[in-house]
Coordinates of C-alpha atoms in Angstrom, one line a residue:
Chain D
X1 CA -130.5 -102.1 34.3
X2 CA -126.8 -102.9 35.7
X3 CA -125.7 -102.3 32.4
X4 CA -127.2 -99.1 31.9
X5 CA -125.8 -98.1 35.4
X6 CA -122.8 -98.7 34.5
X7 CA -122.3 -97.1 31.5
X8 CA -124.0 -94.2 33.2
X9 CA -121.3 -93.2 35.4
X10 CA -119.6 -96.1 37.7
X11 CA -116.7 -96.7 35.3
X12 CA -114.0 -96.1 37.4
X13 CA -110.7 -95.5 34.8
X14 CA -108.9 -98.8 35.3
X15 CA -105.5 -98.6 33.5
X16 CA -105.5 -102.7 33.7
X17 CA -109.5 -103.0 32.4
X18 CA -109.9 -102.7 29.0
X19 CA -113.3 -103.9 29.2
X20 CA -115.2 -100.3 29.4
X21 CA -114.0 -100.3 25.3
X22 CA -116.2 -103.7 24.5
X23 CA -118.4 -102.6 21.8
X24 CA -122.0 -104.2 20.5
X25 CA -120.8 -105.5 17.0
X26 CA -124.3 -106.4 15.7
X27 CA -125.3 -103.2 16.9
X28 CA -122.3 -100.7 15.4
X29 CA -122.5 -103.3 12.1
X30 CA -125.8 -102.1 11.3
X31 CA -125.8 -98.5 12.2
X32 CA -122.4 -97.8 9.9
X33 CA -124.4 -100.0 7.1
X34 CA -127.2 -97.4 7.0
X35 CA -124.9 -95.4 7.6
X36 CA -123.1 -96.1 4.5
X37 CA -126.6 -96.5 2.4
X38 CA -128.3 -93.8 3.3
X39 CA -125.4 -90.7 3.3
X40 CA -124.0 -91.8 0.0
X41 CA -127.6 -91.9 -1.7
X42 CA -128.2 -88.0 0.4
X43 CA -125.0 -87.1 -1.7
X44 CA -126.7 -88.4 -4.9
X45 CA -124.2 -91.1 -5.6
X46 CA -124.1 -94.5 -5.7
X47 CA -121.0 -96.1 -5.6
X48 CA -118.1 -95.6 -2.6
X49 CA -114.4 -95.6 -3.5
X50 CA -111.9 -97.1 -0.6
X51 CA -108.1 -96.9 -0.9
X52 CA -107.4 -100.7 0.7
X53 CA -104.1 -101.0 1.7
X54 CA -103.9 -104.1 3.6
X55 CA -104.5 -103.1 6.8
X56 CA -107.9 -103.7 9.4
X57 CA -109.5 -100.1 9.1
X58 CA -109.2 -100.2 5.0
X59 CA -110.7 -103.8 5.2
X60 CA -113.6 -103.4 7.7
X61 CA -114.4 -99.9 5.5
X62 CA -114.9 -101.6 2.4
X63 CA -116.6 -105.0 4.1
X64 CA -119.3 -102.1 5.1
X65 CA -119.3 -100.6 1.8
X66 CA -119.8 -104.3 0.2
X67 CA -122.4 -105.1 2.6
X68 CA -124.0 -101.4 2.5
X69 CA -123.9 -100.5 -1.7
X70 CA -123.5 -104.6 -2.7
X71 CA -120.0 -105.5 -3.2
X72 CA -120.4 -104.5 -7.6
X73 CA -120.8 -100.4 -6.0
X74 CA -117.4 -100.7 -4.2
X75 CA -114.4 -100.0 -5.4
X76 CA -111.1 -101.0 -4.0
X77 CA -108.2 -99.3 -4.8
X78 CA -104.4 -101.0 -3.9
X79 CA -101.8 -98.4 -4.8
X80 CA -98.7 -99.3 -4.0
X81 CA -95.0 -97.7 -3.8
X82 CA -91.6 -99.8 -4.3
X83 CA -91.5 -100.2 -0.3
X84 CA -95.1 -101.6 0.0
X85 CA -94.2 -105.0 1.4
X86 CA -95.8 -108.7 -0.3
X87 CA -98.1 -108.8 2.4
X88 CA -100.1 -106.0 2.1
X89 CA -100.9 -107.2 -1.5
X90 CA -102.0 -110.5 -0.7
X91 CA -104.1 -109.1 2.6
X92 CA -106.1 -106.3 -0.1
X93 CA -106.5 -109.5 -1.9
X94 CA -108.2 -111.7 0.1
X95 CA -110.1 -108.7 1.9
X96 CA -111.3 -108.0 -1.7
X97 CA -112.2 -111.9 -2.7
X98 CA -114.0 -112.8 0.7
X99 CA -116.4 -109.6 0.6
X100 CA -116.5 -109.5 -3.0
X101 CA -115.5 -105.7 -4.3
X102 CA -113.6 -105.1 -7.2
X103 CA -109.7 -104.5 -6.8
X104 CA -107.8 -102.1 -9.0
X105 CA -103.9 -101.9 -8.1
X106 CA -102.5 -98.5 -9.2
X107 CA -98.9 -97.9 -8.3
X108 CA -97.8 -94.4 -7.0
X109 CA -94.0 -95.2 -7.3
X110 CA -93.2 -93.4 -10.5
X111 CA -94.8 -90.2 -10.0
X112 CA -93.6 -90.0 -6.6
X113 CA -90.5 -90.1 -7.3
X114 CA -90.6 -88.1 -10.5
X115 CA -91.6 -84.9 -8.0
X116 CA -88.5 -86.0 -5.5
X117 CA -86.5 -85.9 -8.1
X118 CA -87.4 -82.3 -8.5
X119 CA -86.2 -81.2 -5.4
X120 CA -82.6 -79.8 -4.4
X121 CA -82.8 -80.2 -0.8
X122 CA -82.8 -83.1 1.4
X123 CA -86.5 -84.3 1.7
X124 CA -87.1 -85.8 5.0
X125 CA -89.1 -89.2 5.3
X126 CA -92.1 -87.3 7.0
X127 CA -92.2 -85.3 3.9
X128 CA -92.2 -88.2 1.3
X129 CA -94.9 -90.1 3.4
X130 CA -97.1 -87.3 3.4
X131 CA -96.9 -87.1 -0.7
X132 CA -97.5 -90.6 -1.0
X133 CA -101.0 -90.3 1.4
X134 CA -101.7 -87.3 -0.5
X135 CA -101.0 -89.1 -3.8
X136 CA -103.2 -91.7 -3.3
X137 CA -106.0 -89.8 -2.2
X138 CA -106.2 -88.2 -5.6
X139 CA -105.9 -91.1 -7.1
X140 CA -109.2 -92.1 -4.8
X141 CA -111.0 -89.0 -5.8
X142 CA -110.3 -89.2 -9.4
X143 CA -111.5 -92.8 -9.5
X144 CA -114.5 -91.3 -7.9
X145 CA -115.9 -89.4 -10.3
X146 CA -118.7 -89.1 -11.8
X147 CA -121.1 -91.2 -9.1
X148 CA -118.7 -92.3 -6.4
X149 CA -118.2 -91.2 -2.6
X150 CA -114.3 -91.7 -1.2
X151 CA -115.3 -93.4 2.0
X152 CA -112.6 -92.6 5.1
X153 CA -110.7 -95.0 6.7
X154 CA -109.4 -93.5 9.9
X155 CA -110.5 -94.4 13.2
X156 CA -111.2 -92.7 16.6
X157 CA -107.4 -93.2 17.4
X158 CA -105.4 -92.1 14.9
X159 CA -108.4 -88.7 14.6
X160 CA -108.0 -87.9 18.1
X161 CA -103.9 -88.7 18.4
X162 CA -103.8 -86.1 14.6
X163 CA -101.6 -89.5 13.4
X164 CA -102.5 -89.3 9.9
X165 CA -101.8 -87.0 6.7
X166 CA -104.2 -83.6 6.6
X167 CA -105.5 -84.3 2.8
X168 CA -104.4 -87.1 2.6
X169 CA -105.3 -90.4 4.1
X170 CA -107.2 -88.2 6.1
X171 CA -109.7 -87.0 3.1
X172 CA -113.1 -88.6 2.8
X173 CA -116.7 -88.0 1.7
X174 CA -117.3 -89.8 4.5
X175 CA -116.2 -91.8 7.4
X176 CA -117.8 -94.9 8.8
X177 CA -115.4 -96.0 11.3
X178 CA -114.1 -92.6 12.8
X179 CA -115.8 -93.4 15.8
X180 CA -114.3 -96.8 16.6
X181 CA -111.1 -97.0 18.4
X182 CA -108.4 -99.3 16.9
X183 CA -109.4 -101.8 19.6
X184 CA -112.9 -101.2 19.1
X185 CA -112.6 -101.7 15.0
X186 CA -110.8 -105.0 15.7
X187 CA -113.2 -106.7 17.8
X188 CA -115.7 -105.5 14.7
X189 CA -113.2 -106.3 12.3
X190 CA -113.2 -110.1 13.9
X191 CA -117.0 -110.3 13.8
X192 CA -117.6 -109.4 10.4
X193 CA -114.8 -111.8 9.1
X194 CA -111.6 -110.3 8.4
X195 CA -109.5 -113.0 8.3
X196 CA -107.3 -112.7 12.1
X197 CA -103.9 -112.4 10.3
X198 CA -104.8 -108.7 9.3
X199 CA -106.8 -108.0 12.4
X200 CA -103.5 -108.8 14.6
X201 CA -100.6 -107.5 12.4
X202 CA -99.2 -104.6 13.4
X203 CA -100.8 -101.5 11.8
X204 CA -98.5 -99.5 9.8
X205 CA -98.7 -97.0 7.5
X206 CA -96.1 -98.6 5.4
X207 CA -94.7 -94.3 4.9
X208 CA -90.8 -95.7 5.4
X209 CA -89.7 -99.1 5.8
X210 CA -90.0 -100.7 8.9
X211 CA -92.3 -98.3 10.1
X212 CA -95.1 -99.8 12.2
X213 CA -97.5 -97.4 13.8
X214 CA -97.1 -98.3 17.7
X215 CA -93.4 -97.8 17.0
X216 CA -93.4 -94.6 15.4
X217 CA -95.6 -93.4 18.4
X218 CA -93.9 -94.6 21.6
X219 CA -97.1 -96.4 22.8
X220 CA -99.1 -99.0 22.3
X221 CA -103.1 -98.9 20.5
X222 CA -104.4 -100.4 23.6
X223 CA -102.8 -98.2 26.1
X224 CA -103.8 -95.4 24.2
X225 CA -107.2 -96.2 23.5
X226 CA -108.1 -96.2 27.2
X227 CA -106.2 -93.0 27.7
X228 CA -108.4 -91.7 24.8
X229 CA -111.5 -93.3 26.1
X230 CA -111.9 -92.2 29.8
X231 CA -110.3 -88.9 28.5
X232 CA -112.3 -87.8 25.1
X233 CA -115.8 -89.8 26.2
X234 CA -116.0 -90.0 29.8
X235 CA -114.2 -86.6 30.2
X236 CA -111.9 -86.9 32.9
X237 CA -109.3 -84.4 33.7
X238 CA -105.4 -85.6 32.6
X239 CA -104.8 -85.1 36.5
X240 CA -107.7 -87.5 37.4
X241 CA -106.2 -90.3 35.3
X242 CA -103.2 -90.3 36.9
X243 CA -104.2 -90.2 40.3
X244 CA -106.1 -93.2 39.1
X245 CA -102.8 -95.1 38.3
X246 CA -102.6 -94.3 34.1
X247 CA -99.2 -93.3 33.4
X248 CA -98.4 -89.7 33.9
X249 CA -95.6 -89.2 30.7
X250 CA -98.3 -91.4 28.6
X251 CA -101.2 -89.1 29.5
X252 CA -99.3 -85.9 29.3
X253 CA -98.6 -86.9 25.5
X254 CA -101.2 -87.7 24.5
X255 CA -102.9 -85.2 25.4
X256 CA -100.5 -82.6 24.0
X257 CA -101.4 -84.8 20.5
X258 CA -104.8 -84.3 21.0
X259 CA -104.7 -80.4 21.9
X260 CA -101.5 -79.7 19.2
X261 CA -103.1 -81.9 16.4
X262 CA -107.2 -80.6 16.2
X263 CA -106.2 -78.4 13.7
X264 CA -106.1 -81.1 11.6
X265 CA -109.6 -82.1 12.4
X266 CA -111.6 -78.9 11.5
X267 CA -112.7 -77.3 8.4
X268 CA -109.5 -74.6 7.2
X269 CA -110.5 -71.4 9.0
X270 CA -112.1 -68.6 7.4
X271 CA -111.5 -64.6 7.6
X272 CA -115.1 -63.3 8.7
X273 CA -115.6 -60.3 6.7
X274 CA -118.9 -60.0 5.3
X275 CA -122.6 -60.0 7.2
X276 CA -122.3 -63.6 6.4
X277 CA -119.4 -66.0 6.2
X278 CA -119.1 -69.7 5.1
X279 CA -118.6 -71.9 8.1
X280 CA -119.4 -68.8 10.7
X281 CA -122.9 -67.9 10.4
X282 CA -123.6 -69.6 7.3
X283 CA -124.4 -73.0 8.9
X284 CA -126.6 -75.4 6.8
X285 CA -126.6 -79.1 7.2
X286 CA -124.8 -80.7 5.0
X287 CA -127.2 -83.5 4.1
X288 CA -129.4 -80.3 2.9
X289 CA -131.9 -82.2 0.8
X290 CA -133.8 -80.6 -2.2
X291 CA -137.7 -80.5 -1.9
Chain L
X1 CA -163.6 -99.2 24.4
X2 CA -160.0 -98.8 23.4
X3 CA -159.1 -96.9 20.2
X4 CA -156.5 -97.6 17.9
X5 CA -153.4 -95.6 17.3
X6 CA -151.3 -95.9 14.9
X7 CA -146.8 -94.2 14.7
X8 CA -145.6 -93.4 11.8
X9 CA -141.6 -93.8 12.2
X10 CA -140.7 -92.4 9.4
X11 CA -137.1 -90.4 7.9
X12 CA -138.2 -87.1 7.2
X13 CA -136.0 -85.7 4.4
X14 CA -134.3 -82.5 5.5
X15 CA -135.6 -79.2 4.7
X16 CA -137.7 -80.6 1.6
X17 CA -141.2 -79.8 3.0
X18 CA -142.8 -80.7 -0.1
X19 CA -141.4 -83.8 -0.3
X20 CA -142.2 -84.5 3.5
X21 CA -145.7 -83.8 3.2
X22 CA -146.4 -86.4 0.4
X23 CA -144.6 -88.6 2.3
X24 CA -147.0 -87.9 5.5
X25 CA -150.0 -88.3 3.5
X26 CA -148.9 -91.8 2.3
X27 CA -148.2 -92.6 6.2
X28 CA -151.8 -90.9 6.9
X29 CA -153.5 -93.5 4.4
X30 CA -152.1 -96.5 5.6
X31 CA -152.9 -95.5 9.4
X32 CA -156.5 -94.8 7.9
X33 CA -156.8 -98.0 6.4
X34 CA -155.0 -100.2 9.6
X35 CA -158.2 -98.4 11.2
X36 CA -156.4 -96.0 13.4
X37 CA -158.1 -92.8 15.2
X38 CA -154.7 -90.9 15.2
X39 CA -151.7 -91.0 13.7
X40 CA -148.5 -89.4 15.5
X41 CA -145.4 -88.5 13.1
X42 CA -142.0 -87.9 15.0
X43 CA -140.6 -84.3 16.1
X44 CA -140.4 -81.9 13.0
X45 CA -141.8 -84.7 10.5
X46 CA -142.7 -81.5 8.4
X47 CA -138.9 -80.3 7.7
X48 CA -136.6 -83.3 9.6
X49 CA -134.6 -82.4 12.9
X50 CA -130.9 -80.7 12.4
X51 CA -132.2 -77.4 10.7
X52 CA -129.8 -74.9 11.2
X53 CA -130.2 -72.4 9.3
X54 CA -132.8 -74.3 6.9
X55 CA -135.2 -73.6 10.3
X56 CA -136.4 -70.0 8.8
X57 CA -136.8 -71.8 5.0
X58 CA -139.0 -74.5 6.2
X59 CA -141.0 -72.6 9.1
X60 CA -144.4 -71.7 8.5
X61 CA -147.3 -70.1 10.1
X62 CA -150.4 -73.0 11.4
X63 CA -152.5 -71.5 8.8
X64 CA -149.9 -71.6 6.3
X65 CA -152.0 -73.0 2.8
X66 CA -148.5 -75.6 2.7
X67 CA -150.0 -77.1 6.1
X68 CA -153.2 -77.3 4.0
X69 CA -153.1 -81.4 2.7
X70 CA -152.3 -82.0 6.0
X71 CA -155.5 -80.4 7.5
X72 CA -157.2 -81.9 4.9
X73 CA -156.2 -85.7 5.3
X74 CA -157.1 -85.0 8.7
X75 CA -161.3 -85.2 8.1
X76 CA -161.3 -89.0 9.0
X77 CA -158.6 -89.6 11.0
X78 CA -156.7 -87.3 13.7
X79 CA -153.0 -86.5 12.8
X80 CA -150.2 -85.5 15.1
X81 CA -147.1 -83.9 13.3
X82 CA -144.6 -81.9 13.5
X83 CA -143.5 -78.2 11.9
X84 CA -141.6 -75.6 12.5
X85 CA -144.0 -72.7 13.7
X86 CA -143.3 -69.2 12.3
X87 CA -145.5 -66.8 15.2
X88 CA -146.9 -64.0 14.3
X89 CA -144.2 -61.9 15.5
X90 CA -141.9 -64.1 13.6
X91 CA -140.0 -66.2 16.3
X92 CA -139.0 -69.5 15.7
X93 CA -140.4 -72.9 17.2
X94 CA -140.7 -76.3 17.2
X95 CA -144.2 -77.1 17.4
X96 CA -146.3 -80.5 17.4
X97 CA -149.7 -79.5 15.9
X98 CA -152.8 -82.1 16.2
X99 CA -155.4 -82.0 13.3
X100 CA -159.1 -83.0 13.4
X101 CA -161.7 -83.2 11.5
X102 CA -160.1 -80.6 8.7
X103 CA -159.0 -78.5 11.5
X104 CA -155.5 -77.5 13.7
X105 CA -156.8 -78.0 17.5
X106 CA -154.0 -78.0 19.4
X107 CA -150.6 -76.9 18.9
X108 CA -147.6 -77.5 21.5
X109 CA -144.6 -75.4 21.2
X110 CA -141.4 -77.5 22.5
X111 CA -140.6 -76.2 26.0
X112 CA -136.6 -77.5 26.7
X113 CA -134.7 -77.0 24.0
X114 CA -131.1 -79.0 24.1
X115 CA -128.2 -77.0 24.0
X116 CA -126.0 -78.6 24.3
X117 CA -123.7 -82.4 23.0
X118 CA -125.2 -83.3 19.3
X119 CA -127.9 -80.7 20.2
X120 CA -128.3 -77.0 19.3
X121 CA -132.0 -76.4 19.4
X122 CA -131.8 -72.9 21.6
X123 CA -129.4 -70.8 18.7
X124 CA -132.4 -71.7 16.3
X125 CA -135.4 -72.1 17.8
X126 CA -137.3 -69.6 20.6
X127 CA -138.7 -71.9 23.8
X128 CA -142.2 -72.6 24.2
X129 CA -143.8 -71.4 27.6
X130 CA -146.7 -73.8 28.4
X131 CA -147.7 -77.4 28.4
X132 CA -152.0 -77.8 27.9
X133 CA -153.6 -80.5 27.7
X134 CA -156.7 -80.7 24.9
X135 CA -159.0 -83.2 24.2
X136 CA -160.0 -85.3 21.4
X137 CA -161.3 -89.4 20.8
X138 CA -158.9 -90.7 22.8
X139 CA -159.1 -88.8 26.0
X140 CA -157.2 -86.0 27.6
X141 CA -153.3 -85.4 25.9
X142 CA -150.5 -83.6 27.0
X143 CA -147.6 -83.6 23.8
X144 CA -143.9 -83.5 25.4
X145 CA -141.1 -82.7 22.1
X146 CA -138.6 -85.3 23.1
X147 CA -136.4 -83.2 25.3
X148 CA -140.0 -82.0 27.2
X149 CA -140.0 -85.8 27.8
X150 CA -136.8 -85.8 29.8
X151 CA -137.6 -82.9 32.0
X152 CA -139.8 -84.9 34.9
X153 CA -142.3 -82.1 35.1
X154 CA -143.2 -82.3 32.0
X155 CA -145.4 -85.7 32.1
X156 CA -146.0 -84.6 35.6
X157 CA -148.0 -81.1 35.4
X158 CA -149.9 -83.0 32.2
X159 CA -151.3 -86.0 34.5
X160 CA -152.1 -83.3 37.3
X161 CA -154.2 -81.6 34.6
X162 CA -155.8 -84.5 34.0
X163 CA -154.2 -85.9 31.0
X164 CA -154.3 -89.8 30.1
X165 CA -152.2 -89.7 27.3
X166 CA -148.4 -88.3 26.8
X167 CA -147.7 -88.0 22.8
X168 CA -143.8 -87.7 22.8
X169 CA -143.3 -87.0 19.7
X170 CA -139.2 -86.8 19.4
X171 CA -136.4 -87.2 17.4
X172 CA -133.4 -88.9 19.5
X173 CA -130.1 -89.5 18.2
X174 CA -129.1 -93.0 19.0
X175 CA -125.6 -93.1 20.9
X176 CA -124.2 -95.2 23.5
X177 CA -122.8 -98.7 21.6
X178 CA -121.0 -100.7 24.4
X179 CA -121.6 -104.6 24.9
X180 CA -124.0 -106.0 26.9
X181 CA -126.9 -104.0 26.5
X182 CA -129.4 -102.4 23.8
X183 CA -128.3 -99.3 22.6
X184 CA -127.6 -96.3 25.4
X185 CA -130.2 -94.2 24.1
X186 CA -132.9 -96.7 23.9
X187 CA -132.4 -97.7 27.8
X188 CA -132.7 -94.4 28.8
X189 CA -136.0 -93.7 27.0
X190 CA -137.5 -96.8 28.3
X191 CA -137.0 -96.4 31.4
X192 CA -138.6 -93.4 31.5
X193 CA -141.3 -94.1 29.4
X194 CA -142.0 -96.7 31.6
X195 CA -141.5 -95.3 35.1
X196 CA -143.5 -91.6 33.5
X197 CA -146.4 -94.7 32.7
X198 CA -146.3 -97.0 35.4
X199 CA -146.3 -93.6 38.3
X200 CA -149.0 -91.0 36.5
X201 CA -150.8 -94.1 35.4
X202 CA -151.0 -92.5 31.8
X203 CA -150.3 -94.2 28.7
X204 CA -147.0 -92.7 27.1
X205 CA -147.0 -92.9 23.4
X206 CA -143.2 -92.6 22.8
X207 CA -143.2 -91.8 18.7
X208 CA -139.1 -91.7 17.3
X209 CA -137.5 -91.3 14.0
X210 CA -135.4 -93.0 11.7
X211 CA -132.7 -92.1 9.4
X212 CA -129.8 -90.2 9.5
X213 CA -128.8 -86.9 9.2
X214 CA -125.1 -85.4 8.6
X215 CA -123.7 -88.7 10.6
X216 CA -126.4 -88.5 12.9
X217 CA -128.6 -91.7 13.1
X218 CA -132.5 -91.7 14.7
X219 CA -133.0 -94.5 16.3
X220 CA -136.3 -95.4 16.1
X221 CA -138.2 -98.5 19.0
X222 CA -141.6 -96.5 19.1
X223 CA -143.2 -97.9 21.8
X224 CA -146.5 -97.3 23.5
X225 CA -146.3 -98.2 27.3
X226 CA -149.6 -98.6 29.3
X227 CA -150.3 -97.7 32.2
X228 CA -149.5 -100.9 34.0
X229 CA -145.9 -100.3 33.1
X230 CA -146.4 -102.8 30.4
X231 CA -145.1 -102.5 26.4
X232 CA -148.5 -102.4 24.5
X233 CA -146.3 -102.3 21.0
X234 CA -143.1 -101.5 20.2
X235 CA -141.4 -100.8 16.6
X236 CA -137.8 -102.3 15.9
X237 CA -134.9 -99.9 15.9
X238 CA -133.2 -98.0 12.8
X239 CA -136.2 -99.2 10.7
X240 CA -139.2 -97.6 9.1
X241 CA -142.6 -99.0 10.8
X242 CA -146.4 -98.3 11.1
X243 CA -146.8 -99.5 14.8
X244 CA -150.3 -100.0 15.4
X245 CA -151.9 -100.1 19.3
X246 CA -154.3 -99.7 21.4
X247 CA -155.5 -97.1 23.9
X248 CA -157.7 -98.2 26.5
X249 CA -159.5 -96.0 29.0
X250 CA -160.9 -98.8 30.9
X251 CA -157.0 -99.7 31.5
X252 CA -156.4 -96.5 33.5
X253 CA -159.7 -96.6 35.3
X254 CA -158.5 -99.8 36.8
X255 CA -154.9 -98.8 37.1
X256 CA -155.7 -95.5 39.4
X257 CA -158.1 -97.6 41.0
X258 CA -155.5 -99.7 42.1
X259 CA -153.1 -97.4 42.3
X260 CA -154.7 -93.8 43.4
X261 CA -151.2 -91.5 43.2
X262 CA -152.9 -89.3 41.3
X263 CA -155.5 -88.7 43.5
X264 CA -153.6 -88.8 46.6
X265 CA -151.3 -85.6 44.7
X266 CA -150.7 -82.6 47.0
X267 CA -150.1 -80.3 44.5
X268 CA -150.8 -77.1 46.8
X269 CA -147.4 -78.4 48.9
X270 CA -145.9 -78.4 45.2
X271 CA -146.7 -74.9 44.6
X272 CA -145.9 -73.7 47.9
X273 CA -142.3 -75.5 48.4
X274 CA -141.5 -73.5 44.3
X275 CA -143.6 -70.3 45.1
X276 CA -142.1 -69.9 48.5
X277 CA -138.1 -71.0 47.3
X278 CA -138.8 -68.6 44.3
X279 CA -140.1 -65.6 46.6
X280 CA -143.6 -65.8 44.6
X281 CA -146.7 -65.2 46.4
X282 CA -149.2 -67.9 46.7
X283 CA -152.3 -67.7 48.9
X284 CA -154.1 -71.1 49.5
X285 CA -157.6 -70.6 48.9
X286 CA -159.8 -73.7 50.2

């Protein structure tokens, strides 16, 4: 009962108390394995394709997929660009060995650089990063044909902050880890046996040399996750968090990122013209099954 | 003489009526083989839950030939199953039918349509407008479809009208995975089942489904809670299960003798209070 009450409403927002983020890993693992198994089957597919970067998010996703579908039905794709670190490759290989799925290496340097060479203007590093993310995803989709589903690896923190490339790393058929904050995902990772070196290393998209998520964002996942948890899951207003000693700049910045990037989380807008329009009032479940 | 009942904790296919009828026939056969007098299916068991615009496509009248196999199967075992009812004036409602002896003998239409959070019932369905008890071999019974049960007045009205059994077919999505406890939804539901069973001295038969629809997992955990507050039977979470349990009218009698809360209930005060607040006429006739 104490726990039920704690969850029902007596949690006080406290920037020094990360415990509200703790999850029941056994339960989460079971729910996610069933999710992957069922939603893959309902799409009439049997394999999963995961971009395995060497980071913790894709390691967890691939491990869960191997448990759900059998490792022989999971294809991991390691898609390095010339700046990708040897550590990333070693970690991707380690995960593939440990969970028994096939890992293929498909470099993207040639095609990305070939495209960039055709550009006359100076190409910003963000554009290069986006191009890499979309190149990788096009390979995942190619390799999913004809009977595989592309699994998403964007966690809840990234989705809420909009810290990802639309139709790049954010693209997928289904996403098993999108309702887990980075902090929670690390906890799950340790419990399912992802090696500590992978779980503890600084998260990076490796879109340019020396890039780390937390360096680029200017705050840590631990801090952001707690703000997001109280703001999103517990529905507290930014002003209420600030009253409870959360850093005002951090809270306001996060709130603004969530607002500004919402477009990345929803389907494209379709101009409403006719009597019945996809996305507006033609609302069928995606899991619409054949009789 | 206790009555054996079965709960079909199954995973209906979304929008696939014929497949679901065949699925029902298999579970009914298993329940029959287990010696059950009644088999209860979850909310919208013949259609799936998150139907959205499919609701109109799968809706049917209670006497529709599509439901004939269920009626036919009820000749030697009672069946409680969920479907989308299209009324004579073409309104869609979430319905739970009770078939017995080859016929549909009762229909409850979901009164409380959750339209918030992950629920959108009120967009696609109209509400039922009554809570009526009915009798079958197991005793006087009321049906509370999912959200109906969360409204305290629902089991109260059934118990006040003489029900000893509340059937609660549900499609409850699992959520709340915080450390140090059970699934959040499971804790709430179990608290509710046990509270109603103990304080209204009724059997609460909670029938939840399993399976995923559009990324939402139904968590199962169906249970039969006896009027003494004990869990007579409970199914596992997330897995399909045919749960068998007994309903014992003697236990209801013993609990009501020990704890005559219902006998002493003052419905007249409840009614006068509400009528007064709503400005409705209320005449006590004694």
